[in-house]
C-alpha positions as semicolon CSV with decimal commas, in nm:
position;residue;x (nm);y (nm);z (nm)
1;M;0,000;0,000;0,000
2;E;0,102;0,363;-0,036
3;N;0,230;0,558;0,264
4;H;0,009;0,850;0,368
5;T;0,055;1,115;0,636
6;K;-0,304;1,245;0,634
7;L;-0,538;1,116;0,902
8;Y;-0,863;0,979;0,759
9;D;-1,221;1,031;0,876
10;V;-1,365;0,679;0,872
11;G;-1,224;0,326;0,875
12;V;-1,404;0,044;0,692
13;I;-1,320;-0,316;0,777
14;G;-1,454;-0,585;0,544
15;L;-1,468;-0,506;0,174
16;G;-1,714;-0,761;0,045
17;V;-2,013;-0,647;-0,159
18;M;-2,167;-0,434;0,118
19;G;-1,846;-0,305;0,277
20;K;-1,693;-0,206;-0,055
21;N;-2,000;-0,011;-0,158
22;L;-2,042;0,156;0,180
23;A;-1,678;0,269;0,162
24;L;-1,730;0,415;-0,186
25;N;-2,056;0,582;-0,077
26;I;-1,883;0,743;0,222
27;A;-1,602;0,864;-0,005
28;D;-1,854;1,012;-0,251
29;N;-1,979;1,227;0,034
30;Q;-1,643;1,397;0,085
31;Y;-1,511;1,178;0,368
32;H;-1,166;1,018;0,354
33;V;-1,176;0,643;0,415
34;A;-0,908;0,402;0,538
35;A;-1,004;0,053;0,420
36;F;-0,892;-0,297;0,521
37;D;-0,978;-0,654;0,435
38;L;-0,797;-0,980;0,506
39;D;-0,809;-1,039;0,130
40;N;-0,569;-0,790;-0,029
41;V;-0,742;-0,846;-0,366
42;K;-1,055;-0,686;-0,221
43;V;-0,855;-0,389;-0,096
44;Q;-0,708;-0,338;-0,440
45;G;-1,054;-0,384;-0,590
46;V;-1,208;-0,096;-0,395
47;L;-0,916;0,133;-0,486
48;E;-0,948;0,046;-0,854
49;Q;-1,326;0,092;-0,840
50;E;-1,292;0,438;-0,692
51;Q;-1,040;0,535;-0,959
52;S;-1,274;0,404;-1,230
53;D;-1,570;0,589;-1,077
54;R;-1,374;0,914;-1,075
55;V;-1,290;0,874;-1,444
56;N;-1,648;0,784;-1,541
57;S;-1,791;1,080;-1,349
58;K;-1,533;1,314;-1,505
59;Q;-1,363;1,372;-1,170
60;A;-1,033;1,206;-1,253
61;D;-0,846;1,518;-1,144
62;Q;-0,990;1,489;-0,793
63;P;-0,776;1,314;-0,527
64;L;-0,882;0,964;-0,425
65;R;-1,060;0,944;-0,091
66;V;-1,023;0,570;-0,024
67;H;-0,686;0,439;0,091
68;G;-0,587;0,080;0,158
69;C;-0,425;-0,050;0,477
70;N;-0,210;-0,360;0,526
71;N;-0,344;-0,448;0,872
72;L;-0,563;-0,320;1,153
73;S;-0,275;-0,151;1,335
74;E;-0,209;0,057;1,026
75;L;-0,579;0,133;0,993
76;L;-0,596;0,258;1,354
77;S;-0,287;0,475;1,312
78;S;-0,438;0,621;0,991
79;L;-0,757;0,749;1,155
80;D;-0,830;1,080;1,321
81;K;-0,915;1,040;1,692
82;P;-1,156;0,960;1,838
83;R;-1,188;0,702;1,562
84;I;-1,498;0,591;1,372
85;I;-1,470;0,237;1,236
86;V;-1,734;0,063;1,025
87;L;-1,748;-0,317;1,035
88;S;-1,895;-0,498;0,736
89;V;-1,824;-0,861;0,822
90;P;-2,048;-1,168;0,857
91;A;-2,263;-1,183;1,169
92;G;-2,156;-1,393;1,462
93;A;-1,800;-1,494;1,548
94;P;-1,633;-1,276;1,279
95;V;-1,761;-0,961;1,453
96;D;-1,605;-1,061;1,783
97;G;-1,290;-1,173;1,603
98;V;-1,238;-0,829;1,453
99;C;-1,320;-0,659;1,785
100;S;-1,058;-0,872;1,964
101;T;-0,796;-0,788;1,702
102;L;-0,877;-0,418;1,730
103;I;-0,825;-0,438;2,106
104;E;-0,487;-0,602;2,052
105;A;-0,400;-0,335;1,794
106;G;-0,460;-0,052;2,041
107;I;-0,815;0,073;1,995
108;E;-0,916;0,328;2,260
109;Q;-1,224;0,369;2,477
110;N;-1,353;0,680;2,299
111;D;-1,333;0,509;1,959
112;I;-1,657;0,393;1,797
113;V;-1,696;0,057;1,621
114;I;-2,016;0,029;1,413
115;D;-2,146;-0,319;1,329
116;T;-2,338;-0,292;1,000
117;G;-2,393;-0,665;0,946
118;N;-2,711;-0,869;0,993
119;S;-2,633;-0,947;1,357
120;L;-2,890;-1,100;1,589
121;W;-3,012;-0,811;1,804
122;T;-2,947;-0,989;2,134
123;D;-2,582;-1,032;2,032
124;T;-2,562;-0,656;1,983
125;V;-2,695;-0,594;2,336
126;E;-2,433;-0,831;2,479
127;R;-2,149;-0,676;2,276
128;E;-2,221;-0,322;2,392
129;A;-2,181;-0,439;2,752
130;R;-1,882;-0,665;2,679
131;Y;-1,670;-0,400;2,510
132;A;-1,779;-0,099;2,719
133;D;-1,439;-0,058;2,888
134;K;-1,247;-0,107;2,560
135;F;-1,435;0,106;2,304
136;T;-1,788;0,218;2,217
137;F;-1,966;-0,063;2,037
138;F;-2,244;0,077;1,819
139;S;-2,468;-0,090;1,564
140;S;-2,643;0,017;1,249
141;A;-2,848;-0,219;1,040
142;V;-2,827;-0,154;0,665
143;S;-3,095;-0,232;0,408
144;G;-3,091;-0,193;0,034
145;G;-2,848;-0,456;-0,089
146;E;-2,552;-0,380;-0,311
147;M;-2,707;-0,084;-0,493
148;G;-2,845;0,064;-0,174
149;A;-2,507;0,051;-0,001
150;R;-2,346;0,222;-0,300
151;F;-2,600;0,493;-0,376
152;G;-2,805;0,532;-0,059
153;P;-2,930;0,266;0,185
154;S;-3,184;0,279;0,463
155;L;-2,987;0,289;0,789
156;M;-3,118;0,184;1,132
157;P;-2,864;0,289;1,399
158;S;-2,891;0,215;1,771
159;G;-2,676;0,232;2,082
160;N;-2,491;0,503;2,271
161;I;-2,661;0,836;2,195
162;K;-2,335;1,033;2,219
163;A;-2,184;0,801;1,959
164;W;-2,486;0,867;1,736
165;D;-2,424;1,242;1,760
166;R;-2,080;1,185;1,603
167;I;-2,198;0,936;1,343
168;K;-2,515;1,122;1,244
169;P;-2,364;1,363;0,984
170;I;-2,199;1,073;0,799
171;W;-2,510;0,854;0,811
172;E;-2,741;1,132;0,694
173;A;-2,501;1,204;0,406
174;I;-2,480;0,846;0,277
175;A;-2,844;0,743;0,335
176;A;-3,107;0,731;0,062
177;K;-3,309;1,051;0,028
178;V;-3,683;1,106;-0,005
179;D;-3,868;1,410;-0,137
180;A;-4,030;1,566;0,170
181;D;-4,349;1,664;-0,014
182;T;-4,420;1,352;-0,218
183;G;-4,250;1,085;-0,009
184;L;-4,092;0,949;-0,327
185;P;-3,725;0,841;-0,348
186;I;-3,473;1,080;-0,500
187;E;-3,281;0,843;-0,724
188;R;-2,903;0,838;-0,754
189;Q;-2,753;0,586;-0,994
190;E;-2,407;0,722;-1,063
191;P;-2,096;0,758;-0,844
192;G;-1,935;1,085;-0,746
193;N;-2,257;1,289;-0,735
194;P;-2,434;1,230;-0,404
195;V;-2,787;1,351;-0,336
196;T;-2,773;1,638;-0,088
197;E;-3,143;1,731;-0,079
198;G;-3,445;1,556;0,067
199;E;-3,510;1,367;0,390
200;P;-3,237;1,111;0,473
201;C;-3,356;0,754;0,530
202;T;-3,192;0,716;0,868
203;T;-3,295;0,798;1,222
204;Y;-3,178;0,703;1,568
205;I;-3,381;0,394;1,658
206;G;-3,300;0,350;2,027
207;P;-3,075;0,165;2,273
208;A;-2,837;-0,115;2,181
209;G;-3,007;-0,387;1,977
210;A;-3,310;-0,178;1,877
211;G;-3,177;-0,101;1,529
212;H;-3,096;-0,462;1,451
213;Y;-3,435;-0,567;1,589
214;V;-3,614;-0,320;1,360
215;K;-3,406;-0,444;1,065
216;M;-3,491;-0,804;1,159
217;V;-3,863;-0,721;1,147
218;H;-3,804;-0,535;0,819
219;N;-3,665;-0,859;0,680
220;G;-3,959;-1,057;0,817
221;I;-4,197;-0,824;0,633
222;E;-3,972;-0,862;0,329
223;Y;-4,015;-1,242;0,346
224;A;-4,394;-1,199;0,354
225;D;-4,400;-0,939;0,076
226;M;-4,189;-1,155;-0,154
227;Q;-4,401;-1,464;-0,089
228;L;-4,725;-1,271;-0,151
229;I;-4,599;-1,168;-0,495
230;C;-4,487;-1,524;-0,565
231;E;-4,830;-1,660;-0,472
232;A;-4,992;-1,411;-0,708
233;Y;-4,753;-1,528;-0,980
234;Q;-4,844;-1,895;-0,928
235;L;-5,217;-1,823;-0,921
236;L;-5,193;-1,637;-1,251
237;S;-4,957;-1,889;-1,410
238;D;-5,104;-2,221;-1,295
239;G;-5,460;-2,112;-1,232
240;F;-5,520;-1,881;-1,527
241;Q;-5,257;-1,998;-1,774
242;M;-5,086;-1,662;-1,812
243;S;-4,733;-1,654;-1,954
244;A;-4,437;-1,502;-1,770
245;N;-4,443;-1,202;-2,004
246;E;-4,816;-1,150;-1,953
247;I;-4,769;-1,155;-1,576
248;A;-4,474;-0,917;-1,610
249;D;-4,703;-0,678;-1,800
250;L;-4,962;-0,704;-1,523
251;F;-4,707;-0,650;-1,246
252;E;-4,576;-0,343;-1,426
253;R;-4,930;-0,207;-1,443
254;W;-4,989;-0,281;-1,075
255;N;-4,661;-0,109;-0,997
256;Q;-4,809;0,216;-1,127
257;G;-5,080;0,212;-0,860
258;S;-5,129;0,126;-0,493
259;L;-4,905;-0,182;-0,520
260;N;-4,606;0,026;-0,624
261;S;-4,292;-0,113;-0,460
262;Y;-3,935;-0,210;-0,529
263;L;-4,023;-0,580;-0,501
264;M;-4,307;-0,550;-0,751
265;E;-4,076;-0,365;-0,989
266;I;-3,799;-0,625;-0,980
267;S;-4,049;-0,914;-0,997
268;A;-4,167;-0,780;-1,333
269;E;-3,805;-0,760;-1,450
270;V;-3,732;-1,117;-1,336
271;L;-4,039;-1,247;-1,518
272;R;-3,944;-1,055;-1,831
273;Q;-3,590;-1,197;-1,847
274;A;-3,522;-1,464;-2,110
275;D;-3,282;-1,747;-2,035
276;P;-2,962;-1,685;-2,239
277;I;-2,919;-2,063;-2,277
278;S;-3,263;-2,201;-2,364
279;G;-3,444;-1,887;-2,474
280;K;-3,733;-1,970;-2,241
281;P;-3,835;-1,734;-1,960
282;L;-3,551;-1,756;-1,707
283;V;-3,796;-1,793;-1,418
284;E;-3,908;-2,128;-1,565
285;M;-3,549;-2,253;-1,565
286;I;-3,476;-2,155;-1,202
287;L;-3,518;-2,448;-0,962
288;D;-3,803;-2,382;-0,719
289;K;-3,597;-2,413;-0,399
290;A;-3,566;-2,089;-0,200
291;G;-3,281;-2,009;0,036
292;Q;-3,284;-1,801;0,353
293;K;-3,025;-1,647;0,583
294;G;-3,222;-1,653;0,908
295;T;-3,368;-1,307;0,968
296;G;-3,720;-1,414;0,866
297;L;-3,691;-1,712;1,099
298;W;-3,568;-1,486;1,381
299;T;-3,873;-1,263;1,327
300;A;-4,114;-1,557;1,341
301;V;-3,944;-1,695;1,653
302;S;-3,955;-1,354;1,820
303;S;-4,327;-1,324;1,746
304;L;-4,389;-1,661;1,909
305;Q;-4,174;-1,579;2,210
306;I;-4,348;-1,250;2,281
307;G;-4,696;-1,374;2,187
308;C;-4,754;-1,139;1,897
309;P;-4,956;-1,285;1,606
310;A;-4,750;-1,268;1,287
311;P;-4,892;-1,559;1,083
312;T;-4,815;-1,415;0,740
313;I;-4,448;-1,366;0,824
314;A;-4,431;-1,717;0,972
315;E;-4,605;-1,868;0,669
316;A;-4,350;-1,701;0,442
317;V;-4,073;-1,876;0,634
318;Y;-4,262;-2,207;0,612
319;A;-4,313;-2,155;0,238
320;R;-3,938;-2,138;0,188
321;A;-3,898;-2,450;0,400
322;V;-4,158;-2,637;0,192
323;S;-3,980;-2,528;-0,126
324;T;-3,665;-2,708;-0,014
325;Q;-3,855;-3,039;0,007
326;K;-3,834;-3,081;-0,369
327;T;-3,792;-3,459;-0,376
328;Q;-4,093;-3,515;-0,152
329;R;-4,303;-3,270;-0,351
330;V;-4,222;-3,446;-0,676
331;A;-4,317;-3,783;-0,525
332;L;-4,635;-3,659;-0,359
333;S;-4,747;-3,475;-0,671
334;Q;-4,796;-3,820;-0,822
335;L;-4,990;-3,954;-0,522
336;L;-5,213;-3,675;-0,392
337;S;-5,514;-3,572;-0,594
338;G;-5,649;-3,222;-0,644
339;P;-5,911;-3,044;-0,851
340;A;-5,902;-3,093;-1,226
341;A;-5,758;-2,801;-1,421
342;V;-6,020;-2,604;-1,608
343;K;-5,934;-2,357;-1,882
344;P;-6,059;-2,015;-1,771
345;S;-6,249;-1,780;-1,998
346;D;-6,117;-1,433;-2,072
347;E;-6,393;-1,289;-1,856
348;E;-6,301;-1,514;-1,562
349;R;-5,935;-1,415;-1,597
350;H;-6,023;-1,044;-1,608
351;T;-6,245;-1,074;-1,300
352;F;-5,986;-1,268;-1,103
353;I;-5,706;-1,023;-1,184
354;A;-5,907;-0,743;-1,023
355;Q;-5,980;-0,960;-0,720
356;L;-5,616;-1,062;-0,687
357;E;-5,496;-0,701;-0,700
358;S;-5,722;-0,622;-0,404
359;A;-5,615;-0,937;-0,221
360;L;-5,248;-0,859;-0,267
361;Y;-5,293;-0,505;-0,137
362;C;-5,491;-0,621;0,168
363;A;-5,250;-0,901;0,252
364;K;-4,960;-0,659;0,220
365;I;-5,121;-0,422;0,471
366;A;-5,182;-0,714;0,708
367;S;-4,818;-0,826;0,691
368;Y;-4,694;-0,473;0,767
369;A;-4,946;-0,451;1,052
370;Q;-4,802;-0,771;1,196
371;G;-4,447;-0,638;1,174
372;F;-4,526;-0,303;1,336
373;Q;-4,731;-0,471;1,609
374;L;-4,437;-0,701;1,683
375;M;-4,202;-0,404;1,713
376;A;-4,450;-0,227;1,943
377;M;-4,490;-0,525;2,176
378;T;-4,114;-0,584;2,192
379;A;-4,052;-0,214;2,257
380;K;-4,283;-0,229;2,560
381;E;-4,111;-0,539;2,692
382;R;-3,763;-0,391;2,640
383;N;-3,860;-0,038;2,753
384;W;-3,762;0,105;2,417
385;T;-3,926;0,415;2,273
386;L;-3,967;0,346;1,903
387;D;-4,095;0,616;1,670
388;F;-4,296;0,419;1,415
389;A;-4,364;0,722;1,194
390;E;-3,988;0,772;1,165
391;I;-3,928;0,401;1,101
392;A;-4,185;0,403;0,821
393;K;-4,024;0,718;0,681
394;I;-3,675;0,568;0,660
395;W;-3,816;0,263;0,480
396;R;-3,957;0,477;0,196
397;A;-3,628;0,462;0,003
398;G;-3,307;0,263;0,004
399;C;-3,447;-0,055;0,157
400;I;-3,588;-0,370;-0,001
401;I;-3,947;-0,321;0,118
402;R;-3,969;0,040;0,002
403;A;-4,319;0,105;-0,127
404;T;-4,552;0,394;-0,197
405;F;-4,792;0,314;0,084
406;L;-4,517;0,350;0,347
407;Q;-4,604;0,720;0,310
408;S;-4,957;0,630;0,424
409;I;-4,817;0,433;0,718
410;T;-4,605;0,733;0,815
411;Q;-4,907;0,961;0,799
412;A;-5,119;0,717;1,002
413;Y;-4,869;0,718;1,290
414;Q;-4,823;1,094;1,266
415;A;-5,200;1,146;1,281
416;A;-5,226;0,918;1,585
417;A;-4,948;1,112;1,757
418;T;-5,131;1,443;1,710
419;T;-5,438;1,302;1,887
420;G;-5,234;1,144;2,164
421;I;-5,388;0,804;2,091
422;E;-5,157;0,507;2,054
423;L;-5,201;0,324;1,724
424;E;-5,177;-0,030;1,860
425;N;-5,240;-0,193;1,523
426;L;-5,219;-0,047;1,171
427;L;-5,562;-0,197;1,097
428;M;-5,702;0,066;1,336
429;A;-5,588;0,351;1,111
430;E;-5,885;0,488;0,919
431;T;-5,691;0,486;0,591
432;F;-5,633;0,113;0,614
433;S;-5,951;0,001;0,788
434;Q;-6,157;0,166;0,514
435;A;-5,942;0,023;0,234
436;L;-5,961;-0,329;0,376
437;S;-6,336;-0,302;0,433
438;L;-6,386;-0,200;0,069
439;K;-6,160;-0,470;-0,072
440;Q;-6,225;-0,761;0,167
441;L;-6,485;-0,931;-0,053
442;D;-6,243;-0,943;-0,346
443;W;-5,979;-1,073;-0,105
444;R;-6,210;-1,356;0,002
445;K;-6,295;-1,445;-0,357
446;A;-5,926;-1,459;-0,450
447;V;-5,851;-1,692;-0,158
448;S;-6,157;-1,904;-0,246
449;T;-6,036;-1,934;-0,604
450;A;-5,694;-2,047;-0,484
451;V;-5,853;-2,314;-0,262
452;L;-6,090;-2,437;-0,534
453;K;-5,808;-2,457;-0,787
454;G;-5,579;-2,636;-0,541
455;I;-5,306;-2,371;-0,562
456;P;-5,130;-2,294;-0,232
457;A;-5,159;-1,935;-0,114
458;P;-5,047;-1,960;0,250
459;C;-4,955;-1,594;0,294
460;I;-5,258;-1,442;0,122
461;G;-5,481;-1,684;0,315
462;S;-5,314;-1,639;0,654
463;A;-5,334;-1,262;0,616
464;L;-5,709;-1,293;0,563
465;A;-5,739;-1,513;0,874
466;Y;-5,543;-1,248;1,067
467;Y;-5,785;-0,980;0,945
468;D;-6,089;-1,191;1,035
469;S;-5,948;-1,280;1,378
470;Y;-5,917;-0,915;1,470
471;R;-6,260;-0,848;1,319
472;C;-6,417;-1,102;1,557
473;E;-6,529;-0,968;1,894
474;T;-6,552;-1,326;2,023
475;L;-6,313;-1,606;1,927
476;P;-6,342;-1,978;2,013
477;A;-6,070;-1,936;2,275
478;N;-6,354;-1,963;2,529
479;L;-6,391;-2,331;2,438
480;L;-6,015;-2,374;2,433
481;Q;-5,983;-2,231;2,784
482;G;-6,262;-2,463;2,894
483;Q;-6,063;-2,756;2,756
484;R;-5,750;-2,638;2,940
485;D;-5,943;-2,607;3,266
486;Y;-6,094;-2,955;3,215
487;F;-5,769;-3,148;3,175
488;G;-5,524;-2,922;3,357
489;A;-5,716;-2,700;3,599
490;H;-5,570;-2,397;3,422
491;T;-5,867;-2,178;3,530
492;F;-6,061;-1,923;3,324
493;E;-6,201;-1,573;3,349
494;R;-6,573;-1,498;3,322
495;T;-6,749;-1,252;3,093
496;D;-6,973;-1,140;3,380
497;K;-6,696;-1,079;3,634
498;P;-6,409;-0,827;3,663
499;A;-6,107;-0,887;3,444
500;G;-5,830;-1,079;3,613
501;E;-6,051;-1,286;3,841
502;K;-5,980;-1,659;3,789
503;Y;-6,230;-1,945;3,823
504;H;-6,214;-2,325;3,811
505;L;-6,489;-2,582;3,760
506;N;-6,448;-2,914;3,935
507;W;-6,527;-3,118;3,623
508;S;-6,510;-3,457;3,796
509;D;-6,740;-3,357;4,079
510;A;-7,107;-3,442;4,029
511;K;-7,208;-3,101;4,165
512;R;-6,994;-2,923;3,905
513;E;-6,927;-2,631;4,135
514;I;-6,738;-2,325;4,011
515;N;-6,489;-2,182;4,255
516;K;-6,304;-1,855;4,246
517;V;-5,932;-1,922;4,259
């Protein structure tokens, strides 16, 4: 590496896809970056990329702002104190490995280390305490993938508030931007020319772990959103014999309306892509086995642990699990019978498309409602103060689940705040309750069609069950609690007595007396 005497503003450790692009994004915003990776090829790669970007953006005469380091000791000595160091390494042991090496290399207590990986939020809480006497451990979840990291991600920071005060100017500079009036993303697709106007898609989330928890729920919603679109695709393809290109046309049209989202946009592009080898639609050549990295599972587990209903998110995780059982599905497809396929008429197809659009919109609202409810219940348990209007705002650009109606979610929470009434569930917001009431019949017809045609739609269907469960003033849990009291003396409350009073019926006694417990 070259020798430099200047002290740099930010250190970046880990120059994989995300780390490399974060480093370049930070440099675009006038900060000088000291970069390190165990793989020297990656260090050279980021330096070459910055040089290429400067040439392409006609800024070749400008000095480079990213500089490579041979080791962590050199990186520490290259940074202005107190240091700001960004980690972009795999979650788990690698994070602690780098932290240990930094301690050995001489990191100081006032230095800040920011974990930007997909760490489990409880690990983040433990790390802040573990390293408190060595340095300030901070965390910031990052959403938006490769392009987001390079041109503006959604950033969810949490931890020491004094550390946030130092990091904030950098994070607001590199984050995606949204037009304050329209709520629409301000696009940036070229290096060297950062967006300096608009609202930055970052905000302080809360204490240690809160940012990674919010990102985890973001990913759980992402699982559900992706699966909802995939179910719509299968219903149209298998149930109504539409080609990949026809569905792509439909998705593009939907993307111009209330279903506008990044995921809808890229789904249309995927469906449109031809296979360079066979010439068929590429989607038909991709094996139907979906992978996952764990954040959706963590969200589903968290919902079960805290007792928050999130069936659509959980079903999305299960759908990926079912997809991996390819051998069993092939075998059982030959054994299990279903309804005979019937060629639909053009009128039936036209009618169903309208119903499916409504169903997709309603199910999408339900999945977001589940995610926000989960964050709210966890915040109460952890004593966090989460600003859901701000969280919705920073998801409007840069992140994977960015969508037009996040503006409506933002406005719903803002409206609730002005009245001083807590919005416990998004379904309570007038905007959404009215929309779901108007579209619920189409939603039911779409689910009915899926059932009658034998096409699985676990997320669209579970979202409808979630909606109906909250629509019911009385659920059959009264019978269930009676069952529990019968075999386990678990007691029950009465509808005609004060809440919290517990009763038990002596089921084996001939007198069947009820006693207050």
